[in-house]
Amino acid sequence: MTIPPAGLDPVFFERYRAMSSRDSRFDGQFITGVHSTGIYCRPSCPAATPKPANVSFYLTSAAAHEAGLRACKRCLPDAVPGSPDWDIRDDLAARAMRLISDGTVEREGVPGLARRLGYSERHLTRVLVTELGAGPLALARAHRAQTARVLLASTDVPITEVAFAAGFGSVRQFNDTIAVVYERTPTELRRARPARAQPRAQPLGVGGVGEAGFGVGDGTGIDLLLPARAPFDGVGVLRFLAARGLAGVEQATDARYARTLRLPHGPATMELTLSGTAAAPAVACRARLASLADLAPLVSRVRRLLDLDADSRAIDLTLGRDPQLAAGIAATPGMRVPGSVDPEETLFRALIGQQVSVASARTALTRLAAALGDDVYPGAGDSDSSATTGTSGTSATTGTSQSLFIHDSTAAPLTRLFPTAAPLTRLFPTAQRIATEGRGVLRGPAARIDAIIGVAEALCSGDLVLSYGQTREDLESRLTALAGIGPWTAGYVALRVLGSPDILLTSDLALLQGAGRLGLPAEARQLARHGAAWAPWRSYAGMHLWRAAGAAATPRTATPPGPDSLNR
């Protein structure tokens, strides 16, 4: 361990050393402000190393803006993976950052942000300024500027429309902010985009389904490239999602995942494919939005879904110290915990998927989506397709029967799960539709159906609220207070929705099976004690255990995913 010089702050010294070595692992985790030049950079910027006396480090670009600095034109410090701190931490500042990145301030203002977090505006501002160096308005402004830069660089949408799509209240405010942050005009930013960029954002008329089944309809199409923090097990996370894909709502192949989803201003479709290199992985995102104002929420939710900001090297280093996990981590570095693009949908999937195989859950959920899901683009495509009915024996719902969490990147190609790609025509049902019409569609024990309907009614009434800005303790306590939801389901929802990194679902039978295969304790209490050494990355350890269980699964073997009782 290197000892910092006398009188030099250890944190400053470590960051300065990382910056001096141009270590890309720290891109997005902090920002280097160079006061002698008036710019801020990512740690890996190739510019000459400044003297320590001229340097300050910031956690957010907004704090650098508040210090009077502008973004480096050479390294584009906002075009990097985001900070993993906002998922690792569960404090007020981290929760606020999760909501700000989802566009809450643009939709509800600072009062709405404070209300969602349960604090006064004054207290929230004081905490954010102390912790992050900038208040909620400054943080939201920086986020709007980054969204605008992406739109300017990636699309040919008129600049005036970019201003309002990014969340600015006026064109003048937009122009002033871009000039302060980037020291360029919006027109200059657009002209400076790489020649290789191929903007594809134009209004698309109502029509049928694209050649790959990627639905078209009213809206604006856009192509983005989202950077990931290396190493990145992209194949593994796509396989996890694909094994649970619902015909009409989702599609999947070995390296592609597409789906419909609801965003704040309307429905959307998106298609994700793996891109980049092992050293600089990325995900290409093709999307169609009802409103460009939904770009920021889309990017935030895709990054959460694929866990793109995880500090993989730190996670693998900690878990790799366990001899039983070391081989799996060496074979599959950068394993991710799949997130959620819709907290309510994730909750219903968990409830319906309890105690059944993946194939059974997929059949039930596809039936539910076909019966109660809205058309993603009314009038576009054929929403009455047999491929979306979810009936037993159809290609959309048959396939390998696995445990709910089995995640095997060595399995057969996913095209076997989806021999024909059903068009993306349906949105997952809303809580309102499930509450009012779900009893006519859901199958199974009465207590199980009662629990699902009860959750839907609680969501509709506001008695239950799910949000990216919740603490894990609050989310789990709200869920377990409802009949039919036990610790396993609550923990799983927290794992997916909040991205909580330190949840080990030791009651999960497949996870215990995987632990046994790796020579770890296969009994819940013993595994919990052993797993204490994996903190704060027990969620990622669990993914390795589920993968080990998947390696042993056969096409006709299924393990019930959890012991939650619906007869509480």
PDB file of C-alpha atoms in Angstrom, residues 348 431 435-436 439 450 452-464:
ATOM      1  CA  PHE A 348     -46.200  -8.930 -10.340  1.00  0.00           C
ATOM      2  CA  ALA A 431     -52.065  -2.596 -11.731  1.00  0.00           C
ATOM      3  CA  ALA A 435     -57.084  -5.267  -9.947  1.00  0.00           C
ATOM      4  CA  THR A 436     -60.328  -5.050 -11.922  1.00  0.00           C
ATOM      5  CA  ARG A 439     -59.517 -12.758 -11.383  1.00  0.00           C
ATOM      6  CA  ASP A 450     -56.197 -12.997  -3.598  1.00  0.00           C
ATOM      7  CA  ILE A 452     -51.986 -10.748  -6.375  1.00  0.00           C
ATOM      8  CA  ILE A 453     -55.265  -8.845  -6.573  1.00  0.00           C
ATOM      9  CA  GLY A 454     -54.636  -7.355  -3.127  1.00  0.00           C
ATOM     10  CA  VAL A 455     -51.252  -6.034  -4.237  1.00  0.00           C
ATOM     11  CA  ALA A 456     -52.796  -4.552  -7.389  1.00  0.00           C
ATOM     12  CA  GLU A 457     -55.477  -2.809  -5.345  1.00  0.00           C
ATOM     13  CA  ALA A 458     -52.887  -1.445  -2.916  1.00  0.00           C
ATOM     14  CA  LEU A 459     -50.890  -0.015  -5.817  1.00  0.00           C
ATOM     15  CA  CYS A 460     -54.007   1.592  -7.308  1.00  0.00           C
ATOM     16  CA  SER A 461     -55.068   3.159  -4.018  1.00  0.00           C
ATOM     17  CA  GLY A 462     -51.610   4.458  -3.205  1.00  0.00           C
ATOM     18  CA  ASP A 463     -51.340   2.323  -0.073  1.00  0.00           C
ATOM     19  CA  LEU A 464     -48.324   0.671  -1.724  1.00  0.00           C
TER      20      LEU A 464
END
